Short mmCIF file of C-alpha atoms in Angstrom, two decimals:
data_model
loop_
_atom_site.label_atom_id
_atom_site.label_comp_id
_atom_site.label_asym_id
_atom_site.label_seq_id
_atom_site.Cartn_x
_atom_site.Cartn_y
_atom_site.Cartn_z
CA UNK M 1 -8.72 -11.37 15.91
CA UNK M 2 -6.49 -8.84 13.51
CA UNK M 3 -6.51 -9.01 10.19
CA UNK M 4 -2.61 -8.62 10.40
CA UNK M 5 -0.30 -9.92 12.97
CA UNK M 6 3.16 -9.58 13.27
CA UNK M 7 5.00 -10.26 16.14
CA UNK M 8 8.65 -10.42 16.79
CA UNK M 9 9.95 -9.52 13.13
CA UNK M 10 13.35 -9.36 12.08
CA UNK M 11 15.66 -8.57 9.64
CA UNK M 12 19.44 -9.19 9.25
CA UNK M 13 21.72 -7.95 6.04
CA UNK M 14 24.91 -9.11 7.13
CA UNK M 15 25.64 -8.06 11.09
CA UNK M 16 22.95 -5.03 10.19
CA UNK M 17 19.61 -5.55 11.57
CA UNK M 18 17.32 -3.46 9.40
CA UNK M 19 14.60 -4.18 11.41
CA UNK M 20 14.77 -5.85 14.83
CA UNK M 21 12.07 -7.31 16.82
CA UNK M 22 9.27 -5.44 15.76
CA UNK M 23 5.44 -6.35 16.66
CA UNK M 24 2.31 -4.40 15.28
CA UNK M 25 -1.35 -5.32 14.70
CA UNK M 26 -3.66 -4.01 11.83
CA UNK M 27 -7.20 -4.17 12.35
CA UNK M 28 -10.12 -4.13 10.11
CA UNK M 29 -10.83 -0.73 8.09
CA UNK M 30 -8.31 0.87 9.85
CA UNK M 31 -6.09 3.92 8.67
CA UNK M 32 -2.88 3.21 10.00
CA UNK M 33 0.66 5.37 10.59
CA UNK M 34 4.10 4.24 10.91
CA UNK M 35 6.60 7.08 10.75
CA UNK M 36 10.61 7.22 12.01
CA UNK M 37 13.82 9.19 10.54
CA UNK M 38 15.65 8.15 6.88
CA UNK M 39 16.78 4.71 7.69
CA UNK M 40 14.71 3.43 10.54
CA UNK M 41 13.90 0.71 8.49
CA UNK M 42 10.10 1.86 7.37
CA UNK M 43 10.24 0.33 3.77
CA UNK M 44 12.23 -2.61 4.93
CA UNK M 45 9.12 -3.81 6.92
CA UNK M 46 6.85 -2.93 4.25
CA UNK M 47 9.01 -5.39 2.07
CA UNK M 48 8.67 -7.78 4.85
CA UNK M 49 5.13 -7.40 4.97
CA UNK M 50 4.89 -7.80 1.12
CA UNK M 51 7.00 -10.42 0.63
CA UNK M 52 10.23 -8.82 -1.38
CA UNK M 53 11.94 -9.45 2.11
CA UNK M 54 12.00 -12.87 3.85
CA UNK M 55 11.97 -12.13 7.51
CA UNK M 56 15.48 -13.69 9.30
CA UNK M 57 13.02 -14.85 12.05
CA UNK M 58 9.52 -13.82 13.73
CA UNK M 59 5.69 -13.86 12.19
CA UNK M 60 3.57 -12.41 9.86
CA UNK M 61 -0.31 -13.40 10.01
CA UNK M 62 -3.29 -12.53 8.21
CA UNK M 63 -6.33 -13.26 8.86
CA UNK M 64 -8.88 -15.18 6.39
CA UNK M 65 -12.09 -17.11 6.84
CA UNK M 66 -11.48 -16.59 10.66
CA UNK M 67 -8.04 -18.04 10.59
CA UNK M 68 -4.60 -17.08 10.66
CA UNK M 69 -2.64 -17.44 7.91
CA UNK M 70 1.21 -17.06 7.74
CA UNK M 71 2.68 -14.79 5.27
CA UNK M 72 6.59 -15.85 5.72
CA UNK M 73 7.80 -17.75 2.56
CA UNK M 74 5.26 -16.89 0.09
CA UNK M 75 5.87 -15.24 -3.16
CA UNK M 76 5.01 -11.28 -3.29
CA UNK M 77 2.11 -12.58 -6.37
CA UNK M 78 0.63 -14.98 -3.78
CA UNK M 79 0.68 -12.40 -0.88
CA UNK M 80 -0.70 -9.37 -3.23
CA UNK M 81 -3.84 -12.56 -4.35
CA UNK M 82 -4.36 -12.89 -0.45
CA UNK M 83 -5.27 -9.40 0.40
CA UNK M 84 -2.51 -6.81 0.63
CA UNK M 85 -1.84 -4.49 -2.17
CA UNK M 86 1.47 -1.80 -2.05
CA UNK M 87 2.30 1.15 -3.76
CA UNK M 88 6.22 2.13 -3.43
CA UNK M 89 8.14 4.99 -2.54
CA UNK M 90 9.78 5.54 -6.47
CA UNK M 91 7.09 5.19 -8.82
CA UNK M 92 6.53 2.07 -10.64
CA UNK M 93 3.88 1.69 -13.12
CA UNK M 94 4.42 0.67 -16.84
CA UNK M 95 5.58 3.94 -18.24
CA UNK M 96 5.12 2.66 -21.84
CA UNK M 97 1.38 1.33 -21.35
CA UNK M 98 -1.59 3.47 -21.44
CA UNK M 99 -3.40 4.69 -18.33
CA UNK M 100 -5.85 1.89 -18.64
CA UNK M 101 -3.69 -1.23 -19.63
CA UNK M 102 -1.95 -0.18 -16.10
CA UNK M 103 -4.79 -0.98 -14.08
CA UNK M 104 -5.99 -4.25 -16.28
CA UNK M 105 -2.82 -5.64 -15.41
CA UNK M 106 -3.27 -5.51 -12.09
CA UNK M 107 -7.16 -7.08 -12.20
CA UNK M 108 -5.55 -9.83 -14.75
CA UNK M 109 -4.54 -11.60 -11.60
CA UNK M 110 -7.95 -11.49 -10.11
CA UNK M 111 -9.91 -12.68 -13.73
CA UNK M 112 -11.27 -16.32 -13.70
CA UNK M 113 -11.53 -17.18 -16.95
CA UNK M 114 -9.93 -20.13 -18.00
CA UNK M 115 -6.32 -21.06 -20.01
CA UNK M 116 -7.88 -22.69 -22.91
CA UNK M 117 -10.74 -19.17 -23.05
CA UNK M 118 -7.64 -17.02 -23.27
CA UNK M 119 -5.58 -19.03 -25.76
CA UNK M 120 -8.77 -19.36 -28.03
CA UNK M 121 -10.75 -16.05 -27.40
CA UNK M 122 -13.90 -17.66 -26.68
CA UNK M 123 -17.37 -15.56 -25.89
CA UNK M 124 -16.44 -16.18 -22.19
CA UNK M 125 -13.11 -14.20 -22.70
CA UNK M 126 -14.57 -11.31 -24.40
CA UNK M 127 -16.98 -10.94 -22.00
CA UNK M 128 -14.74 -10.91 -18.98
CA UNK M 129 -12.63 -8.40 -20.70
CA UNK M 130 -15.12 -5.97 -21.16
CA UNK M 131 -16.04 -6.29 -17.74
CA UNK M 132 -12.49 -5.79 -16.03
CA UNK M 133 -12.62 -2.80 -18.84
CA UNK M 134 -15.68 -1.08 -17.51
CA UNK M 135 -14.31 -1.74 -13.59
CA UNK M 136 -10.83 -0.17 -14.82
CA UNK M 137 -12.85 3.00 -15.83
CA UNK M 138 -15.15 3.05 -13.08
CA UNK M 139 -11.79 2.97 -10.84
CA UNK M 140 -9.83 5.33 -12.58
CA UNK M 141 -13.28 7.82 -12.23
CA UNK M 142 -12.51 7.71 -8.76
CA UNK M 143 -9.57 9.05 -9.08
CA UNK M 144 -10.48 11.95 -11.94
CA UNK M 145 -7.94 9.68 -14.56
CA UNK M 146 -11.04 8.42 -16.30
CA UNK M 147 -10.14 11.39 -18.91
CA UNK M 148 -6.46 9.93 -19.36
CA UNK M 149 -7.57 5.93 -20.43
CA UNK M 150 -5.47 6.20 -23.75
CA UNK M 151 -2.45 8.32 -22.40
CA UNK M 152 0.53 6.84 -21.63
CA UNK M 153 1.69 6.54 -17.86
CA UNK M 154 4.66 8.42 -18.57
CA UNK M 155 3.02 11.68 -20.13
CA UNK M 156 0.89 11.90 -16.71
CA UNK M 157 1.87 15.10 -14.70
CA UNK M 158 3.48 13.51 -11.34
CA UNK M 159 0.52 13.93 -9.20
CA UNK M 160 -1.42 11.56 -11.53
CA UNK M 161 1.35 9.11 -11.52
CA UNK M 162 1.16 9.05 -8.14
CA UNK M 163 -2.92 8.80 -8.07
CA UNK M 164 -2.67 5.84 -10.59
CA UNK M 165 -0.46 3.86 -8.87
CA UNK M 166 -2.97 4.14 -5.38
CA UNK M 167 -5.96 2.68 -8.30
CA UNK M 168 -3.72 0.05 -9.78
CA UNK M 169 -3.05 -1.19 -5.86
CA UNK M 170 -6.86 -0.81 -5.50
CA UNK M 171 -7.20 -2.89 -8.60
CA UNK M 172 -5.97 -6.04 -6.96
CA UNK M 173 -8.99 -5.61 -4.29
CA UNK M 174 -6.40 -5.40 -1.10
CA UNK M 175 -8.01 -6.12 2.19
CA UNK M 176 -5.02 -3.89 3.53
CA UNK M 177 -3.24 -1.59 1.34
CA UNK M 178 0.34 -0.03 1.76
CA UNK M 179 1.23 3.72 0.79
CA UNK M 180 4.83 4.16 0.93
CA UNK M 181 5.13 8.01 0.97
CA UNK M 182 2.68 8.69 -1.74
CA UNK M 183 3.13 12.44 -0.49
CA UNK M 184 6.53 12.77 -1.40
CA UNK M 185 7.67 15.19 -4.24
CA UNK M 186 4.29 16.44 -4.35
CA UNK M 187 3.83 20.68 -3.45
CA UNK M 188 0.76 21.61 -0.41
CA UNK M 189 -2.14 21.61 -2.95
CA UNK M 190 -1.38 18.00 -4.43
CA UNK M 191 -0.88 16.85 -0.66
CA UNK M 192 -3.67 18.52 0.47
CA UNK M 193 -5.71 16.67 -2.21
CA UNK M 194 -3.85 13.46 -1.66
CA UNK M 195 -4.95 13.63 2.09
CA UNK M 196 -8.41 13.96 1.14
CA UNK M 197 -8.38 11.23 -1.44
CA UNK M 198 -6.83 8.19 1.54
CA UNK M 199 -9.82 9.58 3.25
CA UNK M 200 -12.19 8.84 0.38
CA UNK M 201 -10.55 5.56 -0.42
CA UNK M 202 -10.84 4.27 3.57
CA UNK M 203 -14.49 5.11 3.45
CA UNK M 204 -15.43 4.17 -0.03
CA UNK M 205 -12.95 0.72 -0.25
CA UNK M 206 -13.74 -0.08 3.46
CA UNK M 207 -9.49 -1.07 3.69
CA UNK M 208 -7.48 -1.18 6.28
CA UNK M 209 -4.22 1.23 5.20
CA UNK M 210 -1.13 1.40 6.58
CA UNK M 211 0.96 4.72 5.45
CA UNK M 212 4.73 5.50 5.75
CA UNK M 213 5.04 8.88 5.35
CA UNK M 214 7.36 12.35 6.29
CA UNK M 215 4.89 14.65 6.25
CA UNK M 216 3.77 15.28 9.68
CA UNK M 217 0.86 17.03 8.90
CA UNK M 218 -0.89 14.56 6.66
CA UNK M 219 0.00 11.82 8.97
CA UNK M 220 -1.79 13.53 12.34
CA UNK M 221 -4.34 14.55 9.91
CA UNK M 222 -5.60 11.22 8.96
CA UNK M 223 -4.36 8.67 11.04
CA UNK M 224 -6.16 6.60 13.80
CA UNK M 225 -3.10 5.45 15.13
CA UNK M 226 0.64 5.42 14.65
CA UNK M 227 3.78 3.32 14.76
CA UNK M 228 7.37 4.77 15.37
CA UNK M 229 10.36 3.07 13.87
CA UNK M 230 13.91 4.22 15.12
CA UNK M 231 16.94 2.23 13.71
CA UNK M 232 14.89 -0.83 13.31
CA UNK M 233 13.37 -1.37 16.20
CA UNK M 234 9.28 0.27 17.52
CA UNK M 235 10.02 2.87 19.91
CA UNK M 236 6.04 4.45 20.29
CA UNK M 237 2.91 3.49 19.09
CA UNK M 238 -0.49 5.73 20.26
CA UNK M 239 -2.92 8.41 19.10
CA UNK M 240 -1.46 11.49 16.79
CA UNK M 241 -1.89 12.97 20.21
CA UNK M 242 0.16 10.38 22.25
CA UNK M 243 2.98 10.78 19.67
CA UNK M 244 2.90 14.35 19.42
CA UNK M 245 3.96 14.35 22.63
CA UNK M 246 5.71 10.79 23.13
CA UNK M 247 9.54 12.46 24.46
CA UNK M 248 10.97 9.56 22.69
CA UNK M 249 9.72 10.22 19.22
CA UNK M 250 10.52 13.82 19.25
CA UNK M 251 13.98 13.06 20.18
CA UNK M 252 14.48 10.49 17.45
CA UNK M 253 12.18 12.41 14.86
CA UNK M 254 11.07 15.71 15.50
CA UNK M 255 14.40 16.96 16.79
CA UNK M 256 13.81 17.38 20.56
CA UNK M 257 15.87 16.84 23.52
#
């Protein structure tokens, strides 16, 4: 069974079909590709996959307690509580909130303790806070931001914005998580260290990770496998070494004949 299933998906805006009839699977701990030219419709399936989209027809399915579970209808909160966590292409953390208060916003959603704890600041609420606290930290050592707690998101140099926004997505404990182009605006060394990091967090989070990205090189680098969107539709899907040489992908993306 794979943990994610789509088959057949589809979107319309108006007599534009942003994405048309696309099927992909997602296995377990898996470090996943899906590449294509500006406007193939890459973060419109992410959105799909997420739930800021409502597919126009075909399936998303995830897989829990040995079952299948459909992902078309839910809210984006609901789908992010089931398992998949995103980053996005333009940076969105809480500029305004410290380093720290970004991540504990994202384990709020996974923190038990009850209504009445919270409204009255019970023992039982203390204690839970100062354990999302120390998991925050541990996190954000990871990622070398255990330094930056207290700073605001805002006064982090780009590449840190970038890192923090991968540990607040880790935060929410994804089963898969999605990097839309976490590479991009960063120079060689910070995406030579970012390709090292998904590494790290595959082996140390044990995720499945599915990455939209232009830069070829980090793609082939560390990617089992990879998807190729072209105007909306899956036009390859093999090894970096199948799709290095796939004739339709470097006519639609490399710039072959």
């Amino acid at each position: 069974m794979s943990l994610l299933e789509v088959k057949k998906l589809t979107k319309n805006f108006g007599g534009l079909a942003a994405v048309s009839m696309v099927s992909m699977e997602l296995g377990d701990n898996e470090l996943v590709g899906l590449i294509g030219p500006n406007g193939a419709g890459k973060t419109t399936l992410f959105n799909l996959l997420t739930g800021v989209y409502e597919p126009t027809e075909g399936s998303i399915d995830l897989a829990i307690n040995d079952k299948q579970e459909s992902l078309v209808g839910k809210k984006t909160y609901t789908i992010t509580d089931m398992g998949l966590g995103r980053t996005f292409q333009n940076i969105r953390l809480f500029k305004d909130l410290t380093v720290l208060d970004n991540v504990l916003i994202a384990m709020h959603a996974k923190n038990k303790v009850g209504t009445v704890a919270a409204l009255f600041r019970t023992p039982a609420f203390y204690a839970s806070e100062q354990t999302l606290k120390a998991e925050a930290i541990k996190l954000l050592k990871i990622f070398n931001l255990d330094t930056k707690v207290s700073e605001l998101a805002k006064n982090l140099p780009y590449g840190e914005q970038r890192r923090l926004e991968i540990v607040r997505a880790l935060a929410t404990k994804p089963k898969i998580l999605f990097l839309d182009e976490p590479a991009a605006g960063m120079n060689p060394q910070e995406t030579a260290d970012l390709t090292a990091l998904i590494r790290q967090i595959q082996k140390d989070f044990k995720i499945t990770i599915l990455l939209i990205e232009h830069d070829m090189s980090l793609v082939m680098n560390v990617c089992e496998r990879i998807y190729v969107l072209e105007y909306g539709r899956m036009i390859a899907h093999g090894t970096p070494k199948e799709i290095k040489n796939n004739k339709a992908v470097i006519k639609a993306y490399l710039g072959g004949d």
